Short mmCIF file of C-alpha atoms and ligand atoms in Angstrom, two decimals:
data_model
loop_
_atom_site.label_atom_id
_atom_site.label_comp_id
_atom_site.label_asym_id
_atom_site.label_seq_id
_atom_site.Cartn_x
_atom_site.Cartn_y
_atom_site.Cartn_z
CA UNK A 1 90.71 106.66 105.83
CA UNK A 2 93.07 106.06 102.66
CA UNK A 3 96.01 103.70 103.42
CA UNK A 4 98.84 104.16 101.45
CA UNK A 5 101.39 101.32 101.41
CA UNK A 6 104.70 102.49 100.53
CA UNK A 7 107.47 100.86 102.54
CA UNK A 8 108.01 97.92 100.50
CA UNK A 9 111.32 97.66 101.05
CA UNK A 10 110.70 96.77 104.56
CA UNK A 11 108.24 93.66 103.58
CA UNK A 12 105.83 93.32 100.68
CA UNK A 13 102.36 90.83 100.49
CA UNK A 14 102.80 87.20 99.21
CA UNK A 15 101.85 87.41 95.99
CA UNK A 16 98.40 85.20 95.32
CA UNK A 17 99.32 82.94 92.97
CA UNK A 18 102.51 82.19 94.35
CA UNK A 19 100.07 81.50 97.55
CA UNK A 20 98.72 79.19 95.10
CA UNK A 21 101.65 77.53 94.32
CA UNK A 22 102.56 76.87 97.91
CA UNK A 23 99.53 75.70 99.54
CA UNK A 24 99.88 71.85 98.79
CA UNK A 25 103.04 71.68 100.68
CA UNK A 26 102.10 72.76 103.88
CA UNK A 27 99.51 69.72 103.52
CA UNK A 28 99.56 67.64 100.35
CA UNK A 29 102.96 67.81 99.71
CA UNK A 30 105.18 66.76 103.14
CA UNK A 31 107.14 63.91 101.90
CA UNK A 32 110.64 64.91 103.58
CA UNK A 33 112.88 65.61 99.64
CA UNK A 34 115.90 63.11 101.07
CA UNK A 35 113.00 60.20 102.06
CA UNK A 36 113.46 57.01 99.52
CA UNK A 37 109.50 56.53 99.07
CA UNK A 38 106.81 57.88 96.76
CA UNK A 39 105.66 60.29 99.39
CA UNK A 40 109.40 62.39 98.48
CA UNK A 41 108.58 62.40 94.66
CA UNK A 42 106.43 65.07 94.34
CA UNK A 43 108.53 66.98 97.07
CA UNK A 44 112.19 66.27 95.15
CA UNK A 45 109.98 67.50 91.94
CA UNK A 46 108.93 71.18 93.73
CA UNK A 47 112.69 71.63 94.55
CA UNK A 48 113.81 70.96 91.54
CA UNK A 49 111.47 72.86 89.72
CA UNK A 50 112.28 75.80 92.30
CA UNK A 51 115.68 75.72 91.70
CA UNK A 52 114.98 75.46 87.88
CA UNK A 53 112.84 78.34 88.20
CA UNK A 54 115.41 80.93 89.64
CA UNK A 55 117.98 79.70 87.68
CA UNK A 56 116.32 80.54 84.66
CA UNK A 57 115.39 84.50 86.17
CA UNK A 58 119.19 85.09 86.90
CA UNK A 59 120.32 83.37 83.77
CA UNK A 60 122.58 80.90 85.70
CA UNK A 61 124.16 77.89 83.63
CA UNK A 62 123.22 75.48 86.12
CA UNK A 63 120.29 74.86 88.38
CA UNK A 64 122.75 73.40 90.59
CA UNK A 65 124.56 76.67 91.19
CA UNK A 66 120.96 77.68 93.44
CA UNK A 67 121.13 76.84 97.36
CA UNK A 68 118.52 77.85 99.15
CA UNK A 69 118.99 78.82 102.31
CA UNK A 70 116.47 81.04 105.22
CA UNK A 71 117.55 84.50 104.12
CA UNK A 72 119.27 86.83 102.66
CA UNK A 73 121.25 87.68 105.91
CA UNK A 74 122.00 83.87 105.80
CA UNK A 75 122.96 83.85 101.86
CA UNK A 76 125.32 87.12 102.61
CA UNK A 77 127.28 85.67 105.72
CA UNK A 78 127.63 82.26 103.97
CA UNK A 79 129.19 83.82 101.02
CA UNK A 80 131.41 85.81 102.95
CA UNK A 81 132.86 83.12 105.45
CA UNK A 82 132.22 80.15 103.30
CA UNK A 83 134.80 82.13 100.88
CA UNK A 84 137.38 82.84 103.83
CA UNK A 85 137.43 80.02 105.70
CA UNK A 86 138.12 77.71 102.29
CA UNK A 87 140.58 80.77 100.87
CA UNK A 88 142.40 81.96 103.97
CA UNK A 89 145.60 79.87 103.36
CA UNK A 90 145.71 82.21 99.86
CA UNK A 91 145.39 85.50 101.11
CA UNK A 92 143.49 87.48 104.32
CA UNK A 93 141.86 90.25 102.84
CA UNK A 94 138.57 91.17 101.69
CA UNK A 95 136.86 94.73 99.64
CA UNK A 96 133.62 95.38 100.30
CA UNK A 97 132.22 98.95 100.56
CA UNK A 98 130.74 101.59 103.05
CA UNK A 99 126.89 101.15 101.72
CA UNK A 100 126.79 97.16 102.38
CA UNK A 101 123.18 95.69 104.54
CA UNK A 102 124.28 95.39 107.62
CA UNK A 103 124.24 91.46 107.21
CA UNK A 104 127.55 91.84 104.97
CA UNK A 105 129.02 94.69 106.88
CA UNK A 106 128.93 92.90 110.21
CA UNK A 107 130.11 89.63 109.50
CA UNK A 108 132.71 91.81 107.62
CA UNK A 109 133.86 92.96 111.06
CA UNK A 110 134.12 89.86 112.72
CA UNK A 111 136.59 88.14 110.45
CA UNK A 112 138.22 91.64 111.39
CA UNK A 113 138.09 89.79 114.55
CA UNK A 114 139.59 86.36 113.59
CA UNK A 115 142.42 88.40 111.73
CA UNK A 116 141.16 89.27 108.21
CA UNK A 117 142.09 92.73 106.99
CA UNK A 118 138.83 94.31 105.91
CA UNK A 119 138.92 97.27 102.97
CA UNK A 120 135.65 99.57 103.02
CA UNK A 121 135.39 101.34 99.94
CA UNK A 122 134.66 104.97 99.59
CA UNK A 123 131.42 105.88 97.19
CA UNK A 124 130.64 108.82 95.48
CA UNK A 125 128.15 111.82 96.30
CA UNK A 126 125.31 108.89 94.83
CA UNK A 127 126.60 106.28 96.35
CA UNK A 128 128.61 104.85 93.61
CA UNK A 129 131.59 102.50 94.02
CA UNK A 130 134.94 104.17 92.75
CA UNK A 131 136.09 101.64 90.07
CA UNK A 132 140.30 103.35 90.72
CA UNK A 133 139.58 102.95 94.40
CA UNK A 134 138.51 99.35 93.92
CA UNK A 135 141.67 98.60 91.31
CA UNK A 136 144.03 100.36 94.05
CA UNK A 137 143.18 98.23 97.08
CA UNK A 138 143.32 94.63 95.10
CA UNK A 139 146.16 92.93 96.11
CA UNK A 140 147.54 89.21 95.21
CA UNK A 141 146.08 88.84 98.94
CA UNK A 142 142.51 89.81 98.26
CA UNK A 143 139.90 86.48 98.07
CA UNK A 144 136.83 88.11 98.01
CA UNK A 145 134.91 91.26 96.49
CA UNK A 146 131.36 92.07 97.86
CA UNK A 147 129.22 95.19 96.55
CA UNK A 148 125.93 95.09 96.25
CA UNK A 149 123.99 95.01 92.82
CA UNK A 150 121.65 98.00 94.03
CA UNK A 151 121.29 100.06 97.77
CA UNK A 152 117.35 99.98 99.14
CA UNK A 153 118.00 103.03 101.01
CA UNK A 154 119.31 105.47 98.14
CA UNK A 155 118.20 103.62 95.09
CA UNK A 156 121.50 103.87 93.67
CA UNK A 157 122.49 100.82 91.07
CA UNK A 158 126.31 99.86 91.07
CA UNK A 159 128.45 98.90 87.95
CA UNK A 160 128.78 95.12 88.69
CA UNK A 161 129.69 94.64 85.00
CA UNK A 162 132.50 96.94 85.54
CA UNK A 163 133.45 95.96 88.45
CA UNK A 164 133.60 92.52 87.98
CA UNK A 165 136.01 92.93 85.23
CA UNK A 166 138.32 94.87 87.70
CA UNK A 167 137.71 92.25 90.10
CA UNK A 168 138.26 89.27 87.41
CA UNK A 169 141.79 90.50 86.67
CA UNK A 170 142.94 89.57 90.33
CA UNK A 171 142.39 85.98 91.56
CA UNK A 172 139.88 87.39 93.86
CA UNK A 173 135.66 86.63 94.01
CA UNK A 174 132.93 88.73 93.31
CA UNK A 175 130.27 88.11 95.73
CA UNK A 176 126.80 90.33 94.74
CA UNK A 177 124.24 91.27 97.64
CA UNK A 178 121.05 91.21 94.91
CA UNK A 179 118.28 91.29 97.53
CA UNK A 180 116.97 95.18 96.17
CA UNK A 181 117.39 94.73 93.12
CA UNK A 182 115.20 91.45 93.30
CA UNK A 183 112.01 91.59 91.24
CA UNK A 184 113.02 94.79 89.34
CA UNK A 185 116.01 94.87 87.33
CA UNK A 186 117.23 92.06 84.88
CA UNK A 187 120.38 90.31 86.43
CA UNK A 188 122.49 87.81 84.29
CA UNK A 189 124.96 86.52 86.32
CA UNK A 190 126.88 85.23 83.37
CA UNK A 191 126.86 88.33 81.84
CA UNK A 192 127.85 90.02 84.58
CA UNK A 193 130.31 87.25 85.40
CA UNK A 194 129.90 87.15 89.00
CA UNK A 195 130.48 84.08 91.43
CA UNK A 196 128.29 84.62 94.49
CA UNK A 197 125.16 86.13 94.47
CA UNK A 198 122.54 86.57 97.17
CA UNK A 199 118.58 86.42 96.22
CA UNK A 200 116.27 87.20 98.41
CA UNK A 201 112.01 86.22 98.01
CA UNK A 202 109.77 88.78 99.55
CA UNK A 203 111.91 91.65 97.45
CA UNK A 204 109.60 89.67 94.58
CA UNK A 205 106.67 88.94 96.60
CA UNK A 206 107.12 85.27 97.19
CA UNK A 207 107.26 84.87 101.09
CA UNK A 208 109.57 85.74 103.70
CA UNK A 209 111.74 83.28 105.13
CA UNK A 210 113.63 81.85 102.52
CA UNK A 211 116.37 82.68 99.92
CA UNK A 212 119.15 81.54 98.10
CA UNK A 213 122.89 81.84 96.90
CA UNK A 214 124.20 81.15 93.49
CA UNK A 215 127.42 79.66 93.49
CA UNK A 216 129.00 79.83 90.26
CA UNK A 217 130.26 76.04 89.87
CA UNK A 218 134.00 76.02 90.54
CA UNK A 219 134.15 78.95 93.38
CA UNK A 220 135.93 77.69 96.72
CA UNK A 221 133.87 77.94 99.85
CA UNK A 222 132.97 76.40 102.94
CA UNK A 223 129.27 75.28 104.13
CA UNK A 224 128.07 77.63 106.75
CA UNK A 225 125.10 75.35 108.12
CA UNK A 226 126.58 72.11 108.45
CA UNK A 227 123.89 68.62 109.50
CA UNK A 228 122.46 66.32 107.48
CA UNK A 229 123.73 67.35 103.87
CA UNK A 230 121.00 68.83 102.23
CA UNK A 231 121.79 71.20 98.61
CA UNK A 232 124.69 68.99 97.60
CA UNK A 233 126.06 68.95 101.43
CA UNK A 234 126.37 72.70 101.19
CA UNK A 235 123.41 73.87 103.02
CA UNK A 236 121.84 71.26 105.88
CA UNK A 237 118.57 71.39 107.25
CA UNK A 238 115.02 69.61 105.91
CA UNK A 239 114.29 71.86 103.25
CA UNK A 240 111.38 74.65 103.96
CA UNK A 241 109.12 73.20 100.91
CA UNK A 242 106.14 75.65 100.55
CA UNK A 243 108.33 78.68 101.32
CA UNK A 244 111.26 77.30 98.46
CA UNK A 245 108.51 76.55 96.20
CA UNK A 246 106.73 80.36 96.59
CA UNK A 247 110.32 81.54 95.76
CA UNK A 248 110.18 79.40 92.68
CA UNK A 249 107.33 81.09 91.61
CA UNK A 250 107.53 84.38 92.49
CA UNK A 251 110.86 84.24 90.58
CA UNK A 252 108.79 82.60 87.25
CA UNK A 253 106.32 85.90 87.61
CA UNK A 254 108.84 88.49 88.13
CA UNK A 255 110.77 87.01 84.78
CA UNK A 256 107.36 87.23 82.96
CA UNK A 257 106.41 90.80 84.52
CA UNK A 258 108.93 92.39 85.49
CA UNK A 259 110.14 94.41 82.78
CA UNK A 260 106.19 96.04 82.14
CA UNK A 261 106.23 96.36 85.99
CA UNK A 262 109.12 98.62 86.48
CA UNK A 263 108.40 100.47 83.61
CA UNK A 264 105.22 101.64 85.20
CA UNK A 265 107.22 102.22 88.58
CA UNK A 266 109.84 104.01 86.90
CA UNK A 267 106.99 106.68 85.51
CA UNK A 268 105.46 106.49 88.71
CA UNK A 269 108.79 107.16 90.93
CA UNK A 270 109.89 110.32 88.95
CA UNK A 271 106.42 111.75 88.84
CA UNK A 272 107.03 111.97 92.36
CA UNK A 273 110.25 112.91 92.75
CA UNK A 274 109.40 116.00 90.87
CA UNK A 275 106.13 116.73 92.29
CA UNK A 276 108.02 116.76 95.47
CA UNK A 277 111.29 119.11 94.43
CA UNK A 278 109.30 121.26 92.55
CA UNK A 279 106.88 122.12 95.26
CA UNK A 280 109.16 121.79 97.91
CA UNK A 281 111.59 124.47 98.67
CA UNK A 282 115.18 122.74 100.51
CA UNK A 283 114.42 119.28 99.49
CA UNK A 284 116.27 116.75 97.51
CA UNK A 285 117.00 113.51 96.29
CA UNK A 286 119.42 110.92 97.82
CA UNK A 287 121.10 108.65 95.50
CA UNK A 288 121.57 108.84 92.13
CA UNK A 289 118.99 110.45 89.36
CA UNK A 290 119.03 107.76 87.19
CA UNK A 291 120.81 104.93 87.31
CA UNK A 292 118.34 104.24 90.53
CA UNK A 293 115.79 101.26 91.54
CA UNK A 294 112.44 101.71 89.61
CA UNK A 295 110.18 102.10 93.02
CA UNK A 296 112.81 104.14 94.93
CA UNK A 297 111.93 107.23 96.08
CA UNK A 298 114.56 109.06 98.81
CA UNK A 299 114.35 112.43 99.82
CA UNK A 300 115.72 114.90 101.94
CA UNK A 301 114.14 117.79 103.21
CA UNK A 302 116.28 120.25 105.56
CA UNK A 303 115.53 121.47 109.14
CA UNK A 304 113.53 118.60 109.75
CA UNK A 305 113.54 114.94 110.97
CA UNK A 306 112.22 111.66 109.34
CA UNK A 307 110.82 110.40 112.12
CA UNK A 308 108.43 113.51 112.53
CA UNK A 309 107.38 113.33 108.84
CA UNK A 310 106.90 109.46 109.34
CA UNK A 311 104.41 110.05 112.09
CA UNK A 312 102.72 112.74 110.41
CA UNK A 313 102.32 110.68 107.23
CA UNK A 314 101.20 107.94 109.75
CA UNK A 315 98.40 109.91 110.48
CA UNK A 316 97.55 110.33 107.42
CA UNK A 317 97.53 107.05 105.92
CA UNK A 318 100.64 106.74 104.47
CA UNK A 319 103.77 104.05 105.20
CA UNK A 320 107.18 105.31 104.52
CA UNK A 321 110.49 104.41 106.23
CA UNK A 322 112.89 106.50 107.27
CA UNK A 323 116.02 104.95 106.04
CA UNK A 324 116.83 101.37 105.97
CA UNK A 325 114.30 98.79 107.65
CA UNK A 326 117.10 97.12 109.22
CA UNK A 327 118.48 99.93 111.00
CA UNK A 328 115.56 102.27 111.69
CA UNK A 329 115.43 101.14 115.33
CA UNK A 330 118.49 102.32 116.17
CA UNK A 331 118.96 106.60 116.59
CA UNK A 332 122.41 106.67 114.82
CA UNK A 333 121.82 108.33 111.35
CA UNK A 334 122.49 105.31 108.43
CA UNK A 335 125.85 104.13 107.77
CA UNK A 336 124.51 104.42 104.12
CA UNK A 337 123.35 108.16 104.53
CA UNK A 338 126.93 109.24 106.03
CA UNK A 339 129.08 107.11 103.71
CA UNK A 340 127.45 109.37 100.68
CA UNK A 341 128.45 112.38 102.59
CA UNK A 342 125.60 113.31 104.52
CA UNK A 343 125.93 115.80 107.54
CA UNK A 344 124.48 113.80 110.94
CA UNK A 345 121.14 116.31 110.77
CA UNK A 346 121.19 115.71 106.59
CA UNK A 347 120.50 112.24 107.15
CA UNK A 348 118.38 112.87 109.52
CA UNK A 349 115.93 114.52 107.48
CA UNK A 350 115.93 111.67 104.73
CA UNK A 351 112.44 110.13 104.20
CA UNK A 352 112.39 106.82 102.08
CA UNK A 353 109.01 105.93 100.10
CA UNK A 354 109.50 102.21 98.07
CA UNK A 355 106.59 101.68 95.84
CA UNK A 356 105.09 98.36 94.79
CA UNK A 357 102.58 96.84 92.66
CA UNK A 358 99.47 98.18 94.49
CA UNK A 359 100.46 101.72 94.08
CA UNK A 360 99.05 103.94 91.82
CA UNK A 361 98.95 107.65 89.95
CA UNK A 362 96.52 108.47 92.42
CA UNK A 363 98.66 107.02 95.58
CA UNK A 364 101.64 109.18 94.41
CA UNK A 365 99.37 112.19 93.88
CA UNK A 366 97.95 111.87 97.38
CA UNK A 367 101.32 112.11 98.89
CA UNK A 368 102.90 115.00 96.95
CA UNK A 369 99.26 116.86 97.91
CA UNK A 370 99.96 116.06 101.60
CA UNK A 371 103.86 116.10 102.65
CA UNK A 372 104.21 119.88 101.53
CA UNK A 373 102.04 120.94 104.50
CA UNK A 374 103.04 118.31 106.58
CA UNK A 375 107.01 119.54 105.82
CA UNK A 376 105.77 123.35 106.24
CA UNK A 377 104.22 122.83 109.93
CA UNK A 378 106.99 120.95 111.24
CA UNK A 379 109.23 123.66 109.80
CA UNK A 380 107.37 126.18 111.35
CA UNK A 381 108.12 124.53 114.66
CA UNK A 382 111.50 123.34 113.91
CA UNK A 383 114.53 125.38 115.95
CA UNK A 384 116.72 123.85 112.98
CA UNK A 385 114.76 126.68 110.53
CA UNK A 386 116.78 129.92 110.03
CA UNK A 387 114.03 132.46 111.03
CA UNK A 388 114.27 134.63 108.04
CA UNK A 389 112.67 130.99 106.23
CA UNK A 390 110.25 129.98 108.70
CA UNK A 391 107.38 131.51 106.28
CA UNK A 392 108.25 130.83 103.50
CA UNK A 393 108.88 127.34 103.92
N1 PMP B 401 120.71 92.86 101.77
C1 PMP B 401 120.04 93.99 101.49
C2 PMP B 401 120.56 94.90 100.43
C3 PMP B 401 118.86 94.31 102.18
O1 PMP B 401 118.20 95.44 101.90
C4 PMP B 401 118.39 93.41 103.16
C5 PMP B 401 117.13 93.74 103.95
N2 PMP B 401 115.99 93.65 103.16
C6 PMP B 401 119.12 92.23 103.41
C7 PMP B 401 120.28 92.00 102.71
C8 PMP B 401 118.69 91.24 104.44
O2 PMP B 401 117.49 90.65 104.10
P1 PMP B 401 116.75 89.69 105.14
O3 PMP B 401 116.44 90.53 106.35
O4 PMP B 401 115.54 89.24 104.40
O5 PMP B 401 117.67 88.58 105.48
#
C-alpha cells in the first residue's frame, strides 16, 4: 500500500548527512568537552563548530549567544523563568498570547502560581497577535514578551518585527518560540531585534533531543539547569555531542536549502489547499492565507470529526494530525483552535497535514483524490449533517 507521510510537525527523519556528521561521536569522538587532554580537542572543536553553525542560520552576532540545551520545551521554560527569577525585583508581569506550545503556556501559569500576573493576548480570526492589544497591556511592570515566530497548528506567521518594536519601547524582553518556523523561514534575530529565541532540531531534520536558546548578550536571566557549569555556567550537564553536532548540521543544510525547499512546499501546500476547497463543499482553511508556514496545510471540514478522518486516512496510507502533536491525546478541542474563534465542534473537525521533503505532486494529488469520499461517507453517517445536505455532501 502507498504510505503517505504527512505529519511532520509531530517528528520528521534525521536527515542522512547530518547522520553523517554525528556518527563519530557516539564512538570516535567521546572525549568529555570540559576534560584538559587531547581526547576533549576534537570534542571542544564539534561544539564550537555547532554553535558556529546555528549562529550563522539565525544571523546572531555571537556564537556565544547559542546554549544548547535538550529541547525546545527546555529552551521555552528557561527563557521564561530564567527572565523572572533575575527580573522580578523590576516588575511581575509577563505578555504572552492565547496560541503559545503548551511548554510556554504552562510554565506561564505557574509563575501565576508564585505571584506573577500573566497577560494572554487575544489574536485575530488567523491567529494574529493584535499589535494595540500588545501596546495596551505593557506596563513599566512588564519584563518579558513571548509570542511565537510561527503556530504549527494553523500555519499562521506573527509580526515579530513589529512587535518587537512595540515591545523595544518598554524596558521589557522579547522572548521568540521559533521551533515551527525552524528549517523554513529565514529568521535574523538582529533584524528582528529579539533577545530570546528558542530553536528546536528535528523541525530541520537534525535529531530529536536537543535544542538551543539564543541569548542576545546583555539580557538578564537566571540558569534553569544548574551542576557543573557547562555553556558559560548557564546550562549544566555533559554536553549531548552527536545530537549538538546533528543540530549543527542540520542548521548548515537548512541555510543552504532552505529557501529552494520552501519554495517547492509553498507550490505544493496551496495546490492542496485548493484542490481540497474547491472540491469540497463546507470546508476551509484555519489560519491565515498567506502569511502561513510553507508545508502547512489546516483544514476544517463541518459535521465531522478529525479523529474519524485521521483513521480513515490511516487506512489509507496517509499520516495527518489532528491538531497539535502535543495535545492530540487529550479530548479537549486545542487551546489554539478556540483562541482563533473556533466553535468546540469547529475545532473539532480541523484536520492538520505538515508536509516535508519526501512529499511530492503526486503525494498531494493522492490525498485530495481520497479525503472527498472519505469526508462524504462520514457525512453521510454523521448526526451533525442537516438532512437536507446529507447527499449532497
Ligand atoms: N514550541 C512549539 C511551537 C512547538 O510546536 C513544539 C512542539 N513541536 C514545542 C515548542 C516543543 O518542542 P519539543 O517537544 O521538541 O520540546
Amino acid at each position: 500500500m502507498r504510505k503517505v507521510y504527512m505529519d511532520h510537525t509531530a517528528g520528521r527523519p534525521v536527515d542522512r548527512r547530518v547522520l553523517r556528521a554525528m556518527t563519530p561521536y557516539f564512538r570516535g569522538f567521546y572525549g568529555n568537552p570540559s576534560s584538559l587532554h587531547s581526547f576533549a580537542r576534537e570534542t571542544r572543536k564539534g561544539l564550537k563548530r555547532a554553535r558556529a553553525q546555528i549562529a550563522d542560520l539565525i544571523h546572531a552576532e555571537r556564537s556565544e549567544e547559542v546554549f544548547f540545551t535538550s529541547c525546545a520545551t527546555e529552551s521555552n521554560n528557561w527563557a521564561i523563568r530564567g527572565v523572572a527569577a533575575r527580573n522580578e525585583k523590576r516588575g511581575k508581569h509577563i505578555i504572552t498570547t492565547g496560541i503559545e506550545h503548551m511548554s510556554v503556556t504552562n510554565v506561564c501559569k505557574l509563575l501565576m502560581k508564585e505571584g506573577f500576573k500573566v497577560s494572554f493576548l487575544p489574536v485575530d480570526e488567523y491567529g494574529k497577535v493584535e499589535l494595540d492589544a500588545l501596546e495596551k497591556e505593557l506596563t513599566d511592570e512588564t519584563i518579558l514578551v513571548s509570542v511565537m515566530y510561527a503556530n504549527g497548528e494553523i500555519g499562521t506567521i506573527e509580526p515579530i518585527k513589529e512587535i518587537s518594536e512595540v515591545v523595544h519601547d518598554s524596558k521589557a524582553y522579547l522572548h521568540v518560540d521559533a521551533t515551527a518556523a525552524m528549517g523554513q523561514l529565514e529568521i535574523d534575530v538582529k533584524k528582528d531585534d529579539v533577545d530570546l529565541l528558542t530553536l528546536s532540531s528535528n523541525d530541520m531534520y537534525g535529531p530529536k533531543g536537543v535544542g538551543a536558546l539564543y541569548i542576545k548578550r546583555g539580557t538578564r536571566l537566571e540558569p534553569l539547569i544548574v551542576g557543573g557549569g557547562q555553556e558559560s555556567g548557564m546550562r549544566s550537564g555533559t554536553e549531548n555531542l552527536p545530537n549538538i553536532v546533528g543540530m549543527g548540521r542540520a542548521a548548515e543544510l537548512a541555510r543552504a536549502e532552505m529557501k529552494a525547499e520552501s519554495r517547492r512546499l509553498s507550490r505544493l501546500r496551496d495546490r492542496f489547499i485548493v484542490g481540497i476547497l474547491e472540491n469540497i463543499p463546507h470546508s476551509f482553511l484555519n489560519g491565515h492565507q498567506t502569511e502561513r508556514l510553507p508545508n502547512n496545510v489546516a483544514l476544517r471540514f463541518s459535521f465531522i470529526e478529525g479523529e474519524s478522518m485521521l483513521l480513515n486516512l490511516d487506512i489509507v496510507g496517509v499520516a495527518a494530525s489532528s491538531g497539535s502533536a502535543c495535545t492530540a491525546k487529550t479530548l479537549e478541542p486545542s487551546h489554539v483552535l478556540r483562541a482563533i474563534g473556533l466553535k468546540h465542534e469547529e475545532a473539532h473537525g480541523s484536520l492538520l497535514f505538515t508536509l516535508g521533503r519526501q512529499n511530492t505532486d503526486d503525494d498531494v494529488d493522492y490525498v485530495v483524490n481520497l479525503l472527498p469520499n472519505i469526508v462524504k461517507r462520514l457525512r453521510a453517517m454523521s448526526p451533525l449533517t442537516p438532512s437536507e445536505l446529507r447527499e449532497n455532501v
